[in-house]
mmCIF file of C-alpha atoms and ligand atoms in Angstrom:
data_model
loop_
_atom_site.group_PDB
_atom_site.id
_atom_site.type_symbol
_atom_site.label_atom_id
_atom_site.label_comp_id
_atom_site.label_asym_id
_atom_site.label_seq_id
_atom_site.Cartn_x
_atom_site.Cartn_y
_atom_site.Cartn_z
ATOM 1 C CA UNK A 1 3.252 21.410 -22.552
ATOM 2 C CA UNK A 2 2.917 17.857 -21.219
ATOM 3 C CA UNK A 3 -0.470 16.397 -20.255
ATOM 4 C CA UNK A 4 -1.604 17.033 -16.668
ATOM 5 C CA UNK A 5 -0.721 14.130 -14.359
ATOM 6 C CA UNK A 6 -4.161 14.352 -12.748
ATOM 7 C CA UNK A 7 -7.251 15.251 -14.767
ATOM 8 C CA UNK A 8 -9.941 16.880 -12.680
ATOM 9 C CA UNK A 9 -13.586 17.754 -13.043
ATOM 10 C CA UNK A 10 -16.286 18.810 -10.611
ATOM 11 C CA UNK A 11 -19.963 18.029 -11.105
ATOM 12 C CA UNK A 12 -22.966 17.695 -8.779
ATOM 13 C CA UNK A 13 -20.855 18.417 -5.651
ATOM 14 C CA UNK A 14 -18.403 15.625 -6.552
ATOM 15 C CA UNK A 15 -14.742 16.100 -7.432
ATOM 16 C CA UNK A 16 -13.329 13.511 -9.846
ATOM 17 C CA UNK A 17 -9.551 13.036 -10.020
ATOM 18 C CA UNK A 18 -8.242 10.796 -12.812
ATOM 19 C CA UNK A 19 -4.648 9.599 -12.498
ATOM 20 C CA UNK A 20 -3.032 10.286 -15.859
ATOM 21 C CA UNK A 21 0.431 8.799 -16.318
ATOM 22 C CA UNK A 22 -0.513 6.262 -19.006
ATOM 23 C CA UNK A 23 3.001 5.674 -20.377
ATOM 24 C CA UNK A 24 4.022 4.112 -17.048
ATOM 25 C CA UNK A 25 0.782 2.370 -16.082
ATOM 26 C CA UNK A 26 -0.184 5.374 -13.946
ATOM 27 C CA UNK A 27 2.964 5.017 -11.829
ATOM 28 C CA UNK A 28 2.599 7.384 -8.895
ATOM 29 C CA UNK A 29 5.515 9.718 -9.494
ATOM 30 C CA UNK A 30 6.233 12.337 -6.820
ATOM 31 C CA UNK A 31 4.850 15.044 -9.130
ATOM 32 C CA UNK A 32 1.651 13.056 -9.693
ATOM 33 C CA UNK A 33 1.176 12.459 -5.967
ATOM 34 C CA UNK A 34 1.831 16.130 -5.163
ATOM 35 C CA UNK A 35 -0.740 17.185 -7.774
ATOM 36 C CA UNK A 36 -3.247 14.688 -6.423
ATOM 37 C CA UNK A 37 -2.940 15.732 -2.773
ATOM 38 C CA UNK A 38 -3.045 19.441 -3.700
ATOM 39 C CA UNK A 39 -6.296 18.750 -5.560
ATOM 40 C CA UNK A 40 -7.832 16.760 -2.703
ATOM 41 C CA UNK A 41 -6.851 19.405 -0.157
ATOM 42 C CA UNK A 42 -8.430 22.153 -2.259
ATOM 43 C CA UNK A 43 -11.644 20.149 -2.633
ATOM 44 C CA UNK A 44 -11.693 19.413 1.094
ATOM 45 C CA UNK A 45 -11.756 23.170 1.750
ATOM 46 C CA UNK A 46 -14.425 23.851 -0.900
ATOM 47 C CA UNK A 47 -18.003 24.011 0.467
ATOM 48 C CA UNK A 48 -19.354 23.240 -2.995
ATOM 49 C CA UNK A 49 -17.859 19.749 -2.904
ATOM 50 C CA UNK A 50 -19.224 16.965 -0.711
ATOM 51 C CA UNK A 51 -17.320 13.885 -1.873
ATOM 52 C CA UNK A 52 -14.438 12.891 -4.136
ATOM 53 C CA UNK A 53 -13.631 10.042 -6.507
ATOM 54 C CA UNK A 54 -10.120 8.919 -7.484
ATOM 55 C CA UNK A 55 -9.797 6.720 -10.538
ATOM 56 C CA UNK A 56 -7.328 5.659 -13.214
ATOM 57 C CA UNK A 57 -8.440 4.303 -16.560
ATOM 58 C CA UNK A 58 -10.098 1.053 -17.674
ATOM 59 C CA UNK A 59 -6.760 -0.840 -17.798
ATOM 60 C CA UNK A 60 -4.976 0.424 -14.716
ATOM 61 C CA UNK A 61 -5.741 2.261 -11.499
ATOM 62 C CA UNK A 62 -2.054 2.656 -10.648
ATOM 63 C CA UNK A 63 0.919 0.266 -10.870
ATOM 64 C CA UNK A 64 2.606 1.694 -7.783
ATOM 65 C CA UNK A 65 5.417 4.095 -7.071
ATOM 66 C CA UNK A 66 7.554 5.045 -10.042
ATOM 67 C CA UNK A 67 10.212 2.336 -10.041
ATOM 68 C CA UNK A 68 12.428 4.327 -12.420
ATOM 69 C CA UNK A 69 12.624 7.254 -9.984
ATOM 70 C CA UNK A 70 12.945 5.023 -6.927
ATOM 71 C CA UNK A 71 15.643 2.776 -8.389
ATOM 72 C CA UNK A 72 18.310 5.501 -8.087
ATOM 73 C CA UNK A 73 17.347 6.756 -4.608
ATOM 74 C CA UNK A 74 19.364 6.248 -1.436
ATOM 75 C CA UNK A 75 17.702 5.585 1.912
ATOM 76 C CA UNK A 76 18.381 9.149 3.033
ATOM 77 C CA UNK A 77 17.008 10.594 -0.212
ATOM 78 C CA UNK A 78 13.833 8.533 0.243
ATOM 79 C CA UNK A 79 13.607 9.718 3.858
ATOM 80 C CA UNK A 80 14.057 13.409 3.013
ATOM 81 C CA UNK A 81 11.949 13.362 -0.152
ATOM 82 C CA UNK A 82 8.677 13.454 1.803
ATOM 83 C CA UNK A 83 7.232 11.194 -0.887
ATOM 84 C CA UNK A 84 5.544 8.651 1.347
ATOM 85 C CA UNK A 85 4.152 11.427 3.548
ATOM 86 C CA UNK A 86 2.085 12.470 0.536
ATOM 87 C CA UNK A 87 0.088 9.261 1.010
ATOM 88 C CA UNK A 88 -0.534 10.253 4.649
ATOM 89 C CA UNK A 89 -2.316 13.385 3.454
ATOM 90 C CA UNK A 90 -5.230 11.222 2.305
ATOM 91 C CA UNK A 91 -5.943 10.280 5.907
ATOM 92 C CA UNK A 92 -6.317 13.976 6.753
ATOM 93 C CA UNK A 93 -9.016 14.645 4.135
ATOM 94 C CA UNK A 94 -12.323 15.026 5.978
ATOM 95 C CA UNK A 95 -14.717 14.460 3.098
ATOM 96 C CA UNK A 96 -15.359 10.931 1.804
ATOM 97 C CA UNK A 97 -13.077 9.637 -0.953
ATOM 98 C CA UNK A 98 -14.141 6.764 -3.201
ATOM 99 C CA UNK A 99 -11.566 4.797 -5.191
ATOM 100 C CA UNK A 100 -12.953 3.563 -8.526
ATOM 101 C CA UNK A 101 -10.565 0.772 -9.500
ATOM 102 C CA UNK A 102 -10.300 -0.939 -12.892
ATOM 103 C CA UNK A 103 -7.301 -3.013 -13.943
ATOM 104 C CA UNK A 104 -4.115 -3.044 -11.875
ATOM 105 C CA UNK A 105 -3.937 -1.610 -8.363
ATOM 106 C CA UNK A 106 -0.406 -2.621 -7.399
ATOM 107 C CA UNK A 107 2.030 -1.532 -4.718
ATOM 108 C CA UNK A 108 1.534 2.150 -3.952
ATOM 109 C CA UNK A 109 -1.518 1.999 -6.242
ATOM 110 C CA UNK A 110 -3.234 -0.432 -3.899
ATOM 111 C CA UNK A 111 -2.041 1.620 -0.920
ATOM 112 C CA UNK A 112 -3.652 4.691 -2.465
ATOM 113 C CA UNK A 113 -6.957 2.811 -2.829
ATOM 114 C CA UNK A 114 -6.648 1.511 0.750
ATOM 115 C CA UNK A 115 -6.280 5.081 2.010
ATOM 116 C CA UNK A 116 -9.706 5.903 0.499
ATOM 117 C CA UNK A 117 -13.005 5.314 2.329
ATOM 118 C CA UNK A 118 -14.884 3.155 -0.165
ATOM 119 C CA UNK A 119 -13.587 1.024 -3.049
ATOM 120 C CA UNK A 120 -15.692 0.238 -6.117
ATOM 121 C CA UNK A 121 -14.019 -2.375 -8.330
ATOM 122 C CA UNK A 122 -14.509 -3.189 -11.988
ATOM 123 C CA UNK A 123 -14.630 -6.881 -12.887
ATOM 124 C CA UNK A 124 -11.095 -6.649 -14.324
ATOM 125 C CA UNK A 125 -9.564 -5.121 -11.178
ATOM 126 C CA UNK A 126 -6.489 -6.871 -9.754
ATOM 127 C CA UNK A 127 -4.947 -6.056 -6.403
ATOM 128 C CA UNK A 128 -1.443 -6.818 -5.191
ATOM 129 C CA UNK A 129 1.648 -5.755 -3.261
ATOM 130 C CA UNK A 130 4.448 -6.898 -5.582
ATOM 131 C CA UNK A 131 7.207 -4.942 -3.796
ATOM 132 C CA UNK A 132 8.865 -8.208 -2.711
ATOM 133 C CA UNK A 133 9.885 -8.683 -6.369
ATOM 134 C CA UNK A 134 11.907 -5.454 -6.076
ATOM 135 C CA UNK A 135 13.563 -6.430 -2.798
ATOM 136 C CA UNK A 136 11.413 -4.091 -0.705
ATOM 137 C CA UNK A 137 8.105 -4.144 1.206
ATOM 138 C CA UNK A 138 5.038 -1.870 1.020
ATOM 139 C CA UNK A 139 5.860 1.507 2.554
ATOM 140 C CA UNK A 140 2.666 3.546 2.356
ATOM 141 C CA UNK A 141 0.335 1.549 4.564
ATOM 142 C CA UNK A 142 -0.092 -1.751 2.703
ATOM 143 C CA UNK A 143 1.056 -4.076 5.481
ATOM 144 C CA UNK A 144 -1.067 -2.281 8.084
ATOM 145 C CA UNK A 145 -4.281 -1.567 6.199
ATOM 146 C CA UNK A 146 -4.377 -4.961 4.476
ATOM 147 C CA UNK A 147 -3.757 -6.793 7.770
ATOM 148 C CA UNK A 148 -6.621 -4.858 9.368
ATOM 149 C CA UNK A 149 -8.916 -5.651 6.442
ATOM 150 C CA UNK A 150 -7.927 -9.157 5.335
ATOM 151 C CA UNK A 151 -6.349 -10.492 8.500
ATOM 152 C CA UNK A 152 -2.806 -11.714 9.022
ATOM 153 C CA UNK A 153 -2.562 -14.812 6.879
ATOM 154 C CA UNK A 154 -3.711 -13.625 3.471
ATOM 155 C CA UNK A 155 -1.826 -10.356 3.990
ATOM 156 C CA UNK A 156 1.353 -12.327 4.679
ATOM 157 C CA UNK A 157 0.924 -14.195 1.397
ATOM 158 C CA UNK A 158 0.379 -10.930 -0.477
ATOM 159 C CA UNK A 159 3.341 -9.147 1.089
ATOM 160 C CA UNK A 160 5.778 -12.083 1.194
ATOM 161 C CA UNK A 161 4.891 -13.846 -2.041
ATOM 162 C CA UNK A 162 3.110 -11.366 -4.345
ATOM 163 C CA UNK A 163 -0.254 -13.116 -4.056
ATOM 164 C CA UNK A 164 -2.666 -11.065 -6.173
ATOM 165 C CA UNK A 165 -6.418 -10.848 -5.717
ATOM 166 C CA UNK A 166 -9.004 -10.775 -8.473
ATOM 167 C CA UNK A 167 -11.935 -8.392 -8.097
ATOM 168 C CA UNK A 168 -14.157 -11.294 -7.104
ATOM 169 C CA UNK A 169 -11.691 -12.402 -4.393
ATOM 170 C CA UNK A 170 -11.296 -8.840 -3.176
ATOM 171 C CA UNK A 171 -15.080 -8.595 -2.742
ATOM 172 C CA UNK A 172 -15.250 -11.987 -1.016
ATOM 173 C CA UNK A 173 -12.529 -10.969 1.444
ATOM 174 C CA UNK A 174 -14.045 -7.553 2.172
ATOM 175 C CA UNK A 175 -11.410 -5.460 0.418
ATOM 176 C CA UNK A 176 -13.888 -3.740 -1.921
ATOM 177 C CA UNK A 177 -17.484 -2.613 -1.508
ATOM 178 C CA UNK A 178 -18.674 -4.206 -4.734
ATOM 179 C CA UNK A 179 -17.696 -5.413 -8.175
ATOM 180 C CA UNK A 180 -19.414 -4.020 -11.259
ATOM 181 C CA UNK A 181 -18.884 -4.320 -15.031
ATOM 182 C CA UNK A 182 -15.951 -2.350 -16.456
ATOM 183 C CA UNK A 183 -18.369 -0.246 -18.501
ATOM 184 C CA UNK A 184 -20.079 1.078 -15.392
ATOM 185 C CA UNK A 185 -17.506 1.147 -12.558
ATOM 186 C CA UNK A 186 -16.886 4.880 -12.778
ATOM 187 C CA UNK A 187 -20.585 5.765 -13.150
ATOM 188 C CA UNK A 188 -21.302 3.577 -10.127
ATOM 189 C CA UNK A 189 -18.619 5.323 -8.049
ATOM 190 C CA UNK A 190 -19.788 8.773 -9.164
ATOM 191 C CA UNK A 191 -23.430 7.938 -8.390
ATOM 192 C CA UNK A 192 -22.464 6.773 -4.906
ATOM 193 C CA UNK A 193 -20.346 9.909 -4.376
ATOM 194 C CA UNK A 194 -23.274 12.101 -5.515
ATOM 195 C CA UNK A 195 -25.605 10.388 -3.027
ATOM 196 C CA UNK A 196 -23.172 10.912 -0.140
ATOM 197 C CA UNK A 197 -22.455 14.489 -1.251
ATOM 198 C CA UNK A 198 -26.198 15.247 -1.063
ATOM 199 C CA UNK A 199 -26.419 14.169 2.602
ATOM 200 C CA UNK A 200 -26.060 16.257 5.763
ATOM 201 C CA UNK A 201 -22.457 17.508 5.452
ATOM 202 C CA UNK A 202 -21.541 17.720 9.134
ATOM 203 C CA UNK A 203 -22.951 14.260 9.846
ATOM 204 C CA UNK A 204 -21.031 12.839 6.871
ATOM 205 C CA UNK A 205 -17.826 14.416 8.117
ATOM 206 C CA UNK A 206 -18.258 13.187 11.683
ATOM 207 C CA UNK A 207 -19.407 9.751 10.501
ATOM 208 C CA UNK A 208 -16.177 9.345 8.538
ATOM 209 C CA UNK A 209 -14.166 10.512 11.531
ATOM 210 C CA UNK A 210 -15.948 8.079 13.849
ATOM 211 C CA UNK A 211 -15.449 5.041 11.608
ATOM 212 C CA UNK A 212 -11.772 5.845 11.057
ATOM 213 C CA UNK A 213 -11.289 6.192 14.799
ATOM 214 C CA UNK A 214 -12.128 2.495 15.106
ATOM 215 C CA UNK A 215 -8.736 1.744 13.533
ATOM 216 C CA UNK A 216 -6.846 3.941 15.968
ATOM 217 C CA UNK A 217 -8.348 3.089 19.345
ATOM 218 C CA UNK A 218 -9.595 0.526 21.820
ATOM 219 C CA UNK A 219 -13.328 -0.283 21.699
ATOM 220 C CA UNK A 220 -14.119 1.730 24.825
ATOM 221 C CA UNK A 221 -12.187 4.794 23.586
ATOM 222 C CA UNK A 222 -13.896 4.434 20.204
ATOM 223 C CA UNK A 223 -17.343 4.202 21.775
ATOM 224 C CA UNK A 224 -16.674 7.295 23.888
ATOM 225 C CA UNK A 225 -15.422 9.197 20.840
ATOM 226 C CA UNK A 226 -18.482 8.148 18.815
ATOM 227 C CA UNK A 227 -20.771 9.317 21.601
ATOM 228 C CA UNK A 228 -19.141 12.762 21.773
ATOM 229 C CA UNK A 229 -19.566 13.193 18.025
ATOM 230 C CA UNK A 230 -23.181 11.964 18.278
ATOM 231 C CA UNK A 231 -23.996 14.571 20.969
ATOM 232 C CA UNK A 232 -22.199 17.243 18.950
ATOM 233 C CA UNK A 233 -24.554 16.683 16.036
ATOM 234 C CA UNK A 234 -27.471 17.755 18.270
ATOM 235 C CA UNK A 235 -25.938 21.227 18.143
ATOM 236 C CA UNK A 236 -26.420 21.406 14.357
ATOM 237 C CA UNK A 237 -29.285 22.946 12.400
ATOM 238 C CA UNK A 238 -29.209 19.892 10.144
ATOM 239 C CA UNK A 239 -30.160 17.623 13.053
ATOM 240 C CA UNK A 240 -33.233 19.775 13.809
ATOM 241 C CA UNK A 241 -34.097 19.983 10.127
ATOM 242 C CA UNK A 242 -33.582 16.245 9.534
ATOM 243 C CA UNK A 243 -35.831 15.192 12.395
ATOM 244 C CA UNK A 244 -38.447 17.852 11.625
ATOM 245 C CA UNK A 245 -38.526 16.805 7.963
ATOM 246 C CA UNK A 246 -38.975 13.159 8.954
ATOM 247 C CA UNK A 247 -41.940 14.028 11.201
ATOM 248 C CA UNK A 248 -43.452 16.315 8.560
ATOM 249 C CA UNK A 249 -42.987 13.592 5.914
ATOM 250 C CA UNK A 250 -40.915 15.766 3.562
ATOM 251 C CA UNK A 251 -37.368 15.798 2.200
ATOM 252 C CA UNK A 252 -34.876 17.669 4.421
ATOM 253 C CA UNK A 253 -32.892 20.651 3.171
ATOM 254 C CA UNK A 254 -29.331 20.374 4.457
ATOM 255 C CA UNK A 255 -27.398 23.556 5.138
ATOM 256 C CA UNK A 256 -24.199 22.107 6.551
ATOM 257 C CA UNK A 257 -24.747 24.133 9.718
HETATM 258 C C1 HXC B 301 7.471 2.788 -13.458
HETATM 259 C C2 HXC B 301 6.208 1.333 -14.685
HETATM 260 C C3 HXC B 301 5.591 0.843 -13.513
HETATM 261 C C4 HXC B 301 5.982 1.411 -12.253
HETATM 262 C C5 HXC B 301 4.767 -0.203 -15.172
HETATM 263 N N1 HXC B 301 5.667 0.644 -15.685
HETATM 264 N N2 HXC B 301 4.713 -0.109 -13.850
HETATM 265 N N3 HXC B 301 7.126 2.298 -14.649
HETATM 266 N N4 HXC B 301 6.931 2.376 -12.283
HETATM 267 N N5 HXC B 301 5.450 1.051 -11.085
HETATM 268 C C6 HXC B 301 6.035 0.821 -17.074
HETATM 269 C C7 HXC B 301 6.926 -0.303 -17.583
HETATM 270 O O1 HXC B 301 8.271 -0.059 -17.239
HETATM 271 C C8 HXC B 301 6.706 -0.169 -19.078
HETATM 272 O O2 HXC B 301 7.442 0.929 -19.559
HETATM 273 C C9 HXC B 301 5.239 0.200 -19.159
HETATM 274 O O3 HXC B 301 4.888 0.744 -17.897
HETATM 275 C C10 HXC B 301 4.355 -1.009 -19.421
HETATM 276 O O4 HXC B 301 4.687 -2.029 -18.477
HETATM 277 P P1 HXC B 301 4.877 -3.574 -18.891
HETATM 278 O O5 HXC B 301 5.458 -4.251 -17.737
HETATM 279 O O6 HXC B 301 5.606 -3.662 -20.191
HETATM 280 O O7 HXC B 301 3.356 -4.008 -19.129
HETATM 281 P P2 HXC B 301 2.651 -5.391 -18.760
HETATM 282 O O8 HXC B 301 3.489 -6.557 -19.184
HETATM 283 O O9 HXC B 301 1.266 -5.262 -19.313
HETATM 284 O O10 HXC B 301 2.558 -5.430 -17.168
HETATM 285 C C11 HXC B 301 1.797 -4.466 -16.429
HETATM 286 C C12 HXC B 301 2.151 -4.539 -14.931
HETATM 287 C C13 HXC B 301 3.694 -4.470 -14.758
HETATM 288 C C14 HXC B 301 1.614 -5.855 -14.348
HETATM 289 C C15 HXC B 301 1.439 -3.363 -14.253
HETATM 290 O O11 HXC B 301 4.143 -3.302 -15.453
HETATM 291 C C16 HXC B 301 4.164 -4.391 -13.347
HETATM 292 O O12 HXC B 301 4.229 -5.390 -12.668
HETATM 293 N N6 HXC B 301 4.564 -3.175 -12.945
HETATM 294 C C17 HXC B 301 5.302 -2.945 -11.705
HETATM 295 C C18 HXC B 301 4.419 -3.085 -10.505
HETATM 296 C C19 HXC B 301 5.197 -2.889 -9.241
HETATM 297 O O13 HXC B 301 6.217 -3.534 -8.984
HETATM 298 N N7 HXC B 301 4.674 -2.027 -8.441
HETATM 299 C C20 HXC B 301 5.238 -1.722 -7.134
HETATM 300 C C21 HXC B 301 6.192 -0.588 -7.238
HETATM 301 S S1 HXC B 301 6.965 -0.276 -5.713
HETATM 302 P P3 HXC B 301 8.237 0.858 -20.975
HETATM 303 O O14 HXC B 301 8.997 2.142 -20.987
HETATM 304 O O15 HXC B 301 9.079 -0.379 -20.924
HETATM 305 O O16 HXC B 301 7.119 0.765 -21.974
HETATM 306 C C22 HXC B 301 5.832 0.572 -4.818
HETATM 307 C C23 HXC B 301 6.263 0.928 -3.442
HETATM 308 C C24 HXC B 301 5.360 1.918 -2.811
HETATM 309 O O17 HXC B 301 4.777 0.868 -5.248
HETATM 310 C C25 HXC B 301 6.012 2.437 -1.573
HETATM 311 C C26 HXC B 301 5.379 3.667 -1.024
HETATM 312 C C27 HXC B 301 4.713 4.558 -1.959
#
């Protein structure tokens, strides 16, 4: 039997998914992506999990779509394969996903990280959209999510001329939350995931929804949406418990209700 394409473990309410296609720099083959999204969907439905981490290994997060598979495909085969839609599934996951990136995050690999909610980078992380070298452009969100994060001009350079960003540049330009030593990037991501997973589950879910709505709406529609979610939280037991615990100077016990 061949090695699993995604190695999984669950600890302290956190699901960890490690991309495992080392012979091809963790190229995101259709089988790997299907395994990954099946895993994330299952964790999203599991009350015992509060947050997820996706990582690669210390040398590579993922070097993009599998060029060997893609090189033979026609436009119609790409269209009917449903491959890129697998990336869209990440946007439907309601629990927070942290990308822990060391080494290369290229092409679809960077797009996978961009589809996560928080990015922790190791000092050796390198980010790029090298599709132009293959005669194509990013197809799983790179042009849109990078433009919204980095602005037009740097994104143009990345998409049109394979400009790559070091971890330090990525932090300076707001593409990653922070840069940490290679030895600790995964521990840092897992610790952050554990902290979020220990918080009030409904508030975490609605907080993620509210922030993501900012990328889909006008300011006034976003503010109205935020307000509805804010009022909704006053119907939860966790809101009563959280405020009571604050006033009683004790730690709250969250029930996700
Ligand atoms: C398939 C890949 C691969 C990929 C690397 N390999 N990236 N195989 N798909 N994306 C394979 C190589 O063919 C090689 O296999 C082995 O991994 C090691 O790669 P080398 O190039 O020899 O290593 P190195 O010189 O260290 O360079 C590492 C690298 C480079 C910088 C990551 O491999 C690279 O630039 N890879 C391609 C990146 C890329 O173009 N990504 C975008 C893909 S398109 P062998 O068998 O020779 O050992 C894309 C579009 C997404 O992502 C659209 C929507 C999803």
